[in-house]
Amino acid sequence: MPRLALPAVPVVVAHPRGVFWLSPDGEIEILTVPEAVRRVRAAPVMLLHQPAVAARLGIRGDRFPAFDLLELFAFVRPAAFCVPTVRGLADALELPLSGSHDDEPEALLRAAQHLLDELVRLVPHLHPAKQSDAKGLAWLLARAGWPWSPAVLAALGAAHDQGRGNAALQIWERLSEWSDHAPEPPPGNIPVDPAEARRRLAEILGDGAEQRPSQADFASAAALAFAPRQVAGAPTMVLAEAGTGTGKTLGYIASASLWAEKNCGPVWISTYTRNLQRQLDSELNRLYPDPAVKARKVVIRKGRENYLCLLNFEEAFQRLRTRRDGGGDETVSLVLMARWAQASRDGDMVGGDLPGWLVDLLGRQRTLGLADRRGECIYAACPHFRKCFIEKAVRRAKRADIVVANHALVMMQAAFGGLDDGVLPTRYVFDEGHHVFEAADSGFSAALSGLEAAELRRWLLGAEGEGQRTRARGLRRRCEDLLGSHPVGQAALDEVLRTARLLPSIGWHQRIAEGQAQGDAEAFLTLLRQQVYARSASQGNPYSLECEPHPPVDGLLHVAESLSAGLERLAKPLRVLSKSLGALLDVEADELDSATRSRIEAIMRSIERRALTPLVAWRDMLAGLLAEPRTEFIDWFSVERIDGRDVDVGFHRHWVDPTIPFTKFVAEPAHGLLITSATLRDGTGDVENDWAVAEQRTGANHLPLPPVRAAMPSPFNYAACTRVLVVTDVRKDDMNQVAAAYRELFKAAGGGALGLFTAVSRLKEVWKRINAPLDAEGIDLLAQHVEGMDTSTIVDIFRAEEDACLLGTDAVRDGVDVPGRSLRLIVFDRVPWPRPDIVHKARRAAFGGKTYDDMITRLRLKQAFGRLIRRAGDAGLFVLLDPMMPSRLAGAFPPGVQLERVGLAEAVAKTREFLEKARVEEVSRPEFL
């Protein structure tokens, strides 16, 4: 096989202590950043992850021409993942790589050659239709000026063969249709015996698996959540705390899969984030090793905004066809998204098989922006309805045994009485159950803000002033053709579109800042903003501002009353319109095909969820300004700011106890729930009190029957494999001292360290001070809010690079799984006390004052510490740079782990000594010999 010639361009790899530059003739140089910037702007270069390189070189805004290896990877291996580093790419391609930065440019050249050679080998084995698609897409890239296109065309043998040409972007033609099935009967009520659950667990683990008695005990406890319900509204709830290392995931999968098989109904397993859904999906390979069987039995369910919308994709394609210049970056993005969509398992763009780094490379608008993110789906009126990724997932979920969801989707589903089919699950498993409170808090809340109200106007009227750049053309397009011979419905639609103009329009943000409001909604927001700026105690910082609604500033009540009346004028014709659409299902029952019926039902649901529900909530909130505050709610005004710049203005309402609506809408309609986590209980040492906290945070205390309590301790010997140090001589308000502490501790650990921060500003200050010194020691430093990458990509890099360090905030602290030596040290900048905002003030008063503060803080420390030891053989230290750490919070750590209060020098010495000893013990184990 002839080897294809690589582009004769320099290769660049950027590190803090210098930029490695490999010239086309093989000369390696180490450049200063200014010199590197000058060169990359002068001529194209080969690199890996252009946004990250640009961030390291300090280049903002404009893109520079580059051969990005990740773009080539995305074309050759669509819907495949690699860690977006030189080592990660080398590992994905199974190429050798030394530990030296000097070898990295050469490694990129080897990777480029490997990918092109792989494409050459792949072509003969492709179906002719796929060959034609690949060639057509490559020619589109060539006309768009994609740097890799000459090499890719040569690899495809397409120099004189344009394949399908532009038609290759019509990806929907290659997708299969979903098919309808008879409605599923309701599931049965046969229980799962604990002994059965143990046997199923043993089958999943297989012969020769490590025996973990606590895992089998957990499977038995989980089985109790699948007992038949005895009284309506009184489900069986099992609260099961399973220490890290118990193996709780396979434990509840054993019980859930048995119940689903016995009763022919799905169990919904919910976790906190979409990335954790991906981890759970991977675990299910143990139960269903055959991919074909798993595809039938398991479905990942997320909100519609997570999936590629084929109509959005088609409209992007149609816009490209009108361009005469090849489309440039827009074409490159659409082609690489087409390659992904053709290979994707299910069209899931967030936490699915779309690499997070591809979003970084192409931009959110050209990737995630292709989803239905604004509730604009036209359902059966869409020409791609029968091939829709979302509709496929909905239908598969009805027949699946296991549905893997996330807490946000479950809350939304419950709030609206079911998703697309109006059916609620009867059996739930909530993993990461300590987040149920926060998920309910978010899901059962309301906000009358500029952004929310303007978005409702856009949903009703369409994208005013945006021409044909978007299909958001409003409610008229979605339903007018259905109302042709129904004057009442047509009149209601006309009135909706006329009245919707009371909502904020384009430019509202600037008008309210300048006191030039148009209409009651903008007038209300103007006075709200005035009140926040007049009352907030935090105007001297760049962060968001808030204040309590009472007493309101002069004129606010009058405007609120007028706005409330206007919102009712909008809600009234919406109700008439929905009723008119519903009447069609009766009057024209003998004429409507099933697709049209589904479309009508979907539009009615959308009107209820997207318009009527928020309008009712907003009117209730406005009425509250005119009366005594309701004790079950927390109301407040806010000005949301980013770096001191206003981005939204709003009136917010949350429940004081969000587990009340969680219990009403999720728990009570269910027959059984398992809520599990490694950190359900508090750590005061009072067993009953600690369980009471778990019941309070999950809503168990609002149910008629008491929950079943189960606790399985971790199998890890924390006293032997961990240390907790509190540094007493670093001033936490002196960022030079804080940065020096991070630097020396990270150096002592030799990398593998996670730095946690309570504020983004503190993270950035430390990063600026320690990035270069750590690089000089050969330690790569990653950071949220600094790198040109999303958080999940940064964590993937950290997990893969054994000696890297990572600086992060809450998103890294909660639920990130990094086993092994990649994480051996956690350093927290200070005690993570709750932010003393209006919401916390109200809950603090309701739930016990200072004891509530302590409980929240202990749970946060528990979660952070829980990142440290993930599997047998792990060892590490947890260091807190806060001399004010009170001893009463020590219950956050496992029994037998003592807090040691030491100076920084001693902490550095203990870190080095402990980890060196742990490493010696690790390599002495049999598997290393």
PDB file of N, CA and C in Angstrom, residues 154-200:
ATOM      1  N   ALA A 154      -7.178  11.965  -1.547  1.00  0.00           N
ATOM      2  CA  ALA A 154      -6.224  10.977  -2.041  1.00  0.00           C
ATOM      3  C   ALA A 154      -6.415   9.638  -1.342  1.00  0.00           C
ATOM      4  N   ALA A 155      -6.638   9.665  -0.034  1.00  0.00           N
ATOM      5  CA  ALA A 155      -6.831   8.423   0.721  1.00  0.00           C
ATOM      6  C   ALA A 155      -8.091   7.694   0.277  1.00  0.00           C
ATOM      7  N   LEU A 156      -9.126   8.453  -0.099  1.00  0.00           N
ATOM      8  CA  LEU A 156     -10.387   7.862  -0.540  1.00  0.00           C
ATOM      9  C   LEU A 156     -10.345   7.439  -2.012  1.00  0.00           C
ATOM     10  N   GLY A 157      -9.289   7.828  -2.698  1.00  0.00           N
ATOM     11  CA  GLY A 157      -9.239   7.564  -4.137  1.00  0.00           C
ATOM     12  C   GLY A 157     -10.298   8.348  -4.876  1.00  0.00           C
ATOM     13  N   ALA A 158     -10.543   9.545  -4.426  1.00  0.00           N
ATOM     14  CA  ALA A 158     -11.658  10.344  -4.937  1.00  0.00           C
ATOM     15  C   ALA A 158     -11.200  11.567  -5.717  1.00  0.00           C
ATOM     16  N   ALA A 159      -9.968  11.548  -6.222  1.00  0.00           N
ATOM     17  CA  ALA A 159      -9.477  12.722  -6.945  1.00  0.00           C
ATOM     18  C   ALA A 159     -10.359  13.056  -8.134  1.00  0.00           C
ATOM     19  N   HIS A 160     -10.979  12.039  -8.758  1.00  0.00           N
ATOM     20  CA  HIS A 160     -11.828  12.275  -9.931  1.00  0.00           C
ATOM     21  C   HIS A 160     -13.223  11.680  -9.733  1.00  0.00           C
ATOM     22  N   ASP A 161     -13.600  11.464  -8.476  1.00  0.00           N
ATOM     23  CA  ASP A 161     -14.902  10.860  -8.171  1.00  0.00           C
ATOM     24  C   ASP A 161     -15.542  11.648  -7.030  1.00  0.00           C
ATOM     25  N   GLN A 162     -16.580  12.402  -7.339  1.00  0.00           N
ATOM     26  CA  GLN A 162     -17.214  13.248  -6.323  1.00  0.00           C
ATOM     27  C   GLN A 162     -18.330  12.536  -5.572  1.00  0.00           C
ATOM     28  N   GLY A 163     -18.481  11.219  -5.794  1.00  0.00           N
ATOM     29  CA  GLY A 163     -19.484  10.479  -5.039  1.00  0.00           C
ATOM     30  C   GLY A 163     -20.861  11.095  -5.184  1.00  0.00           C
ATOM     31  N   ARG A 164     -21.555  11.230  -4.091  1.00  0.00           N
ATOM     32  CA  ARG A 164     -22.908  11.803  -4.113  1.00  0.00           C
ATOM     33  C   ARG A 164     -22.895  13.319  -4.164  1.00  0.00           C
ATOM     34  N   GLY A 165     -21.711  13.926  -4.045  1.00  0.00           N
ATOM     35  CA  GLY A 165     -21.653  15.388  -4.060  1.00  0.00           C
ATOM     36  C   GLY A 165     -22.428  15.977  -2.903  1.00  0.00           C
ATOM     37  N   ASN A 166     -23.166  17.070  -3.163  1.00  0.00           N
ATOM     38  CA  ASN A 166     -23.927  17.742  -2.108  1.00  0.00           C
ATOM     39  C   ASN A 166     -24.946  16.828  -1.444  1.00  0.00           C
ATOM     40  N   ALA A 167     -25.449  15.865  -2.199  1.00  0.00           N
ATOM     41  CA  ALA A 167     -26.477  14.977  -1.647  1.00  0.00           C
ATOM     42  C   ALA A 167     -25.958  14.145  -0.486  1.00  0.00           C
ATOM     43  N   ALA A 168     -24.630  14.070  -0.326  1.00  0.00           N
ATOM     44  CA  ALA A 168     -24.078  13.313   0.797  1.00  0.00           C
ATOM     45  C   ALA A 168     -24.464  13.930   2.135  1.00  0.00           C
ATOM     46  N   LEU A 169     -24.844  15.209   2.120  1.00  0.00           N
ATOM     47  CA  LEU A 169     -25.272  15.854   3.363  1.00  0.00           C
ATOM     48  C   LEU A 169     -26.729  15.548   3.708  1.00  0.00           C
ATOM     49  N   GLN A 170     -27.443  14.872   2.832  1.00  0.00           N
ATOM     50  CA  GLN A 170     -28.822  14.514   3.113  1.00  0.00           C
ATOM     51  C   GLN A 170     -28.837  13.218   3.940  1.00  0.00           C
ATOM     52  N   ILE A 171     -28.336  13.343   5.153  1.00  0.00           N
ATOM     53  CA  ILE A 171     -28.090  12.160   5.995  1.00  0.00           C
ATOM     54  C   ILE A 171     -29.358  11.403   6.334  1.00  0.00           C
ATOM     55  N   TRP A 172     -30.494  12.085   6.351  1.00  0.00           N
ATOM     56  CA  TRP A 172     -31.749  11.447   6.721  1.00  0.00           C
ATOM     57  C   TRP A 172     -32.119  10.333   5.740  1.00  0.00           C
ATOM     58  N   GLU A 173     -31.620  10.413   4.518  1.00  0.00           N
ATOM     59  CA  GLU A 173     -31.947   9.380   3.533  1.00  0.00           C
ATOM     60  C   GLU A 173     -31.338   8.034   3.903  1.00  0.00           C
ATOM     61  N   ARG A 174     -30.267   8.058   4.706  1.00  0.00           N
ATOM     62  CA  ARG A 174     -29.591   6.812   5.073  1.00  0.00           C
ATOM     63  C   ARG A 174     -30.094   6.242   6.401  1.00  0.00           C
ATOM     64  N   LEU A 175     -30.944   6.960   7.110  1.00  0.00           N
ATOM     65  CA  LEU A 175     -31.389   6.511   8.432  1.00  0.00           C
ATOM     66  C   LEU A 175     -32.630   5.642   8.316  1.00  0.00           C
ATOM     67  N   SER A 176     -32.739   4.689   9.219  1.00  0.00           N
ATOM     68  CA  SER A 176     -33.920   3.819   9.226  1.00  0.00           C
ATOM     69  C   SER A 176     -35.077   4.507   9.934  1.00  0.00           C
ATOM     70  N   GLU A 177     -36.290   4.072   9.609  1.00  0.00           N
ATOM     71  CA  GLU A 177     -37.477   4.610  10.265  1.00  0.00           C
ATOM     72  C   GLU A 177     -37.805   3.790  11.512  1.00  0.00           C
ATOM     73  N   TRP A 178     -38.431   4.450  12.473  1.00  0.00           N
ATOM     74  CA  TRP A 178     -38.959   3.701  13.593  1.00  0.00           C
ATOM     75  C   TRP A 178     -40.322   3.129  13.191  1.00  0.00           C
ATOM     76  N   SER A 179     -40.765   2.136  13.903  1.00  0.00           N
ATOM     77  CA  SER A 179     -42.065   1.539  13.602  1.00  0.00           C
ATOM     78  C   SER A 179     -42.937   1.563  14.845  1.00  0.00           C
ATOM     79  N   ASP A 180     -44.238   1.673  14.617  1.00  0.00           N
ATOM     80  CA  ASP A 180     -45.185   1.685  15.738  1.00  0.00           C
ATOM     81  C   ASP A 180     -45.454   0.267  16.231  1.00  0.00           C
ATOM     82  N   HIS A 181     -45.797   0.177  17.497  1.00  0.00           N
ATOM     83  CA  HIS A 181     -46.164  -1.101  18.098  1.00  0.00           C
ATOM     84  C   HIS A 181     -47.452  -0.912  18.883  1.00  0.00           C
ATOM     85  N   ALA A 182     -48.105  -1.990  19.174  1.00  0.00           N
ATOM     86  CA  ALA A 182     -49.303  -1.919  20.013  1.00  0.00           C
ATOM     87  C   ALA A 182     -48.943  -1.358  21.380  1.00  0.00           C
ATOM     88  N   PRO A 183     -49.861  -0.642  22.020  1.00  0.00           N
ATOM     89  CA  PRO A 183     -49.569  -0.099  23.362  1.00  0.00           C
ATOM     90  C   PRO A 183     -49.154  -1.203  24.330  1.00  0.00           C
ATOM     91  N   GLU A 184     -48.180  -0.879  25.160  1.00  0.00           N
ATOM     92  CA  GLU A 184     -47.703  -1.857  26.133  1.00  0.00           C
ATOM     93  C   GLU A 184     -48.705  -1.987  27.280  1.00  0.00           C
ATOM     94  N   PRO A 185     -49.003  -3.203  27.730  1.00  0.00           N
ATOM     95  CA  PRO A 185     -49.887  -3.360  28.892  1.00  0.00           C
ATOM     96  C   PRO A 185     -49.185  -2.862  30.150  1.00  0.00           C
ATOM     97  N   PRO A 186     -49.945  -2.538  31.181  1.00  0.00           N
ATOM     98  CA  PRO A 186     -49.296  -2.093  32.423  1.00  0.00           C
ATOM     99  C   PRO A 186     -48.443  -3.211  33.005  1.00  0.00           C
ATOM    100  N   PRO A 187     -47.351  -2.863  33.672  1.00  0.00           N
ATOM    101  CA  PRO A 187     -46.480  -3.907  34.233  1.00  0.00           C
ATOM    102  C   PRO A 187     -47.160  -4.650  35.374  1.00  0.00           C
ATOM    103  N   GLY A 188     -46.636  -5.845  35.639  1.00  0.00           N
ATOM    104  CA  GLY A 188     -47.164  -6.637  36.741  1.00  0.00           C
ATOM    105  C   GLY A 188     -46.624  -6.181  38.088  1.00  0.00           C
ATOM    106  N   ASN A 189     -46.887  -6.989  39.101  1.00  0.00           N
ATOM    107  CA  ASN A 189     -46.515  -6.637  40.473  1.00  0.00           C
ATOM    108  C   ASN A 189     -45.813  -7.775  41.191  1.00  0.00           C
ATOM    109  N   ILE A 190     -45.135  -8.619  40.448  1.00  0.00           N
ATOM    110  CA  ILE A 190     -44.441  -9.744  41.072  1.00  0.00           C
ATOM    111  C   ILE A 190     -43.178  -9.218  41.752  1.00  0.00           C
ATOM    112  N   PRO A 191     -42.973  -9.523  43.026  1.00  0.00           N
ATOM    113  CA  PRO A 191     -41.812  -8.979  43.745  1.00  0.00           C
ATOM    114  C   PRO A 191     -40.509  -9.661  43.340  1.00  0.00           C
ATOM    115  N   VAL A 192     -39.430  -9.069  43.782  1.00  0.00           N
ATOM    116  CA  VAL A 192     -38.095  -9.646  43.599  1.00  0.00           C
ATOM    117  C   VAL A 192     -37.628 -10.138  44.965  1.00  0.00           C
ATOM    118  N   ASP A 193     -37.366 -11.425  45.048  1.00  0.00           N
ATOM    119  CA  ASP A 193     -36.875 -11.976  46.308  1.00  0.00           C
ATOM    120  C   ASP A 193     -35.404 -11.601  46.488  1.00  0.00           C
ATOM    121  N   PRO A 194     -34.995 -11.200  47.685  1.00  0.00           N
ATOM    122  CA  PRO A 194     -33.584 -10.850  47.892  1.00  0.00           C
ATOM    123  C   PRO A 194     -32.612 -11.947  47.471  1.00  0.00           C
ATOM    124  N   ALA A 195     -32.989 -13.201  47.672  1.00  0.00           N
ATOM    125  CA  ALA A 195     -32.095 -14.289  47.257  1.00  0.00           C
ATOM    126  C   ALA A 195     -31.942 -14.331  45.741  1.00  0.00           C
ATOM    127  N   GLU A 196     -33.050 -14.030  45.031  1.00  0.00           N
ATOM    128  CA  GLU A 196     -32.970 -13.952  43.567  1.00  0.00           C
ATOM    129  C   GLU A 196     -31.993 -12.862  43.137  1.00  0.00           C
ATOM    130  N   ALA A 197     -32.071 -11.721  43.822  1.00  0.00           N
ATOM    131  CA  ALA A 197     -31.192 -10.601  43.478  1.00  0.00           C
ATOM    132  C   ALA A 197     -29.729 -10.982  43.664  1.00  0.00           C
ATOM    133  N   ARG A 198     -29.445 -11.729  44.723  1.00  0.00           N
ATOM    134  CA  ARG A 198     -28.063 -12.177  44.951  1.00  0.00           C
ATOM    135  C   ARG A 198     -27.599 -13.111  43.822  1.00  0.00           C
ATOM    136  N   ARG A 199     -28.488 -13.993  43.398  1.00  0.00           N
ATOM    137  CA  ARG A 199     -28.110 -14.920  42.331  1.00  0.00           C
ATOM    138  C   ARG A 199     -27.883 -14.170  41.013  1.00  0.00           C
ATOM    139  N   ARG A 200     -28.760 -13.202  40.726  1.00  0.00           N
ATOM    140  CA  ARG A 200     -28.579 -12.425  39.501  1.00  0.00           C
ATOM    141  C   ARG A 200     -27.264 -11.639  39.550  1.00  0.00           C
TER     142      ARG A 200
END
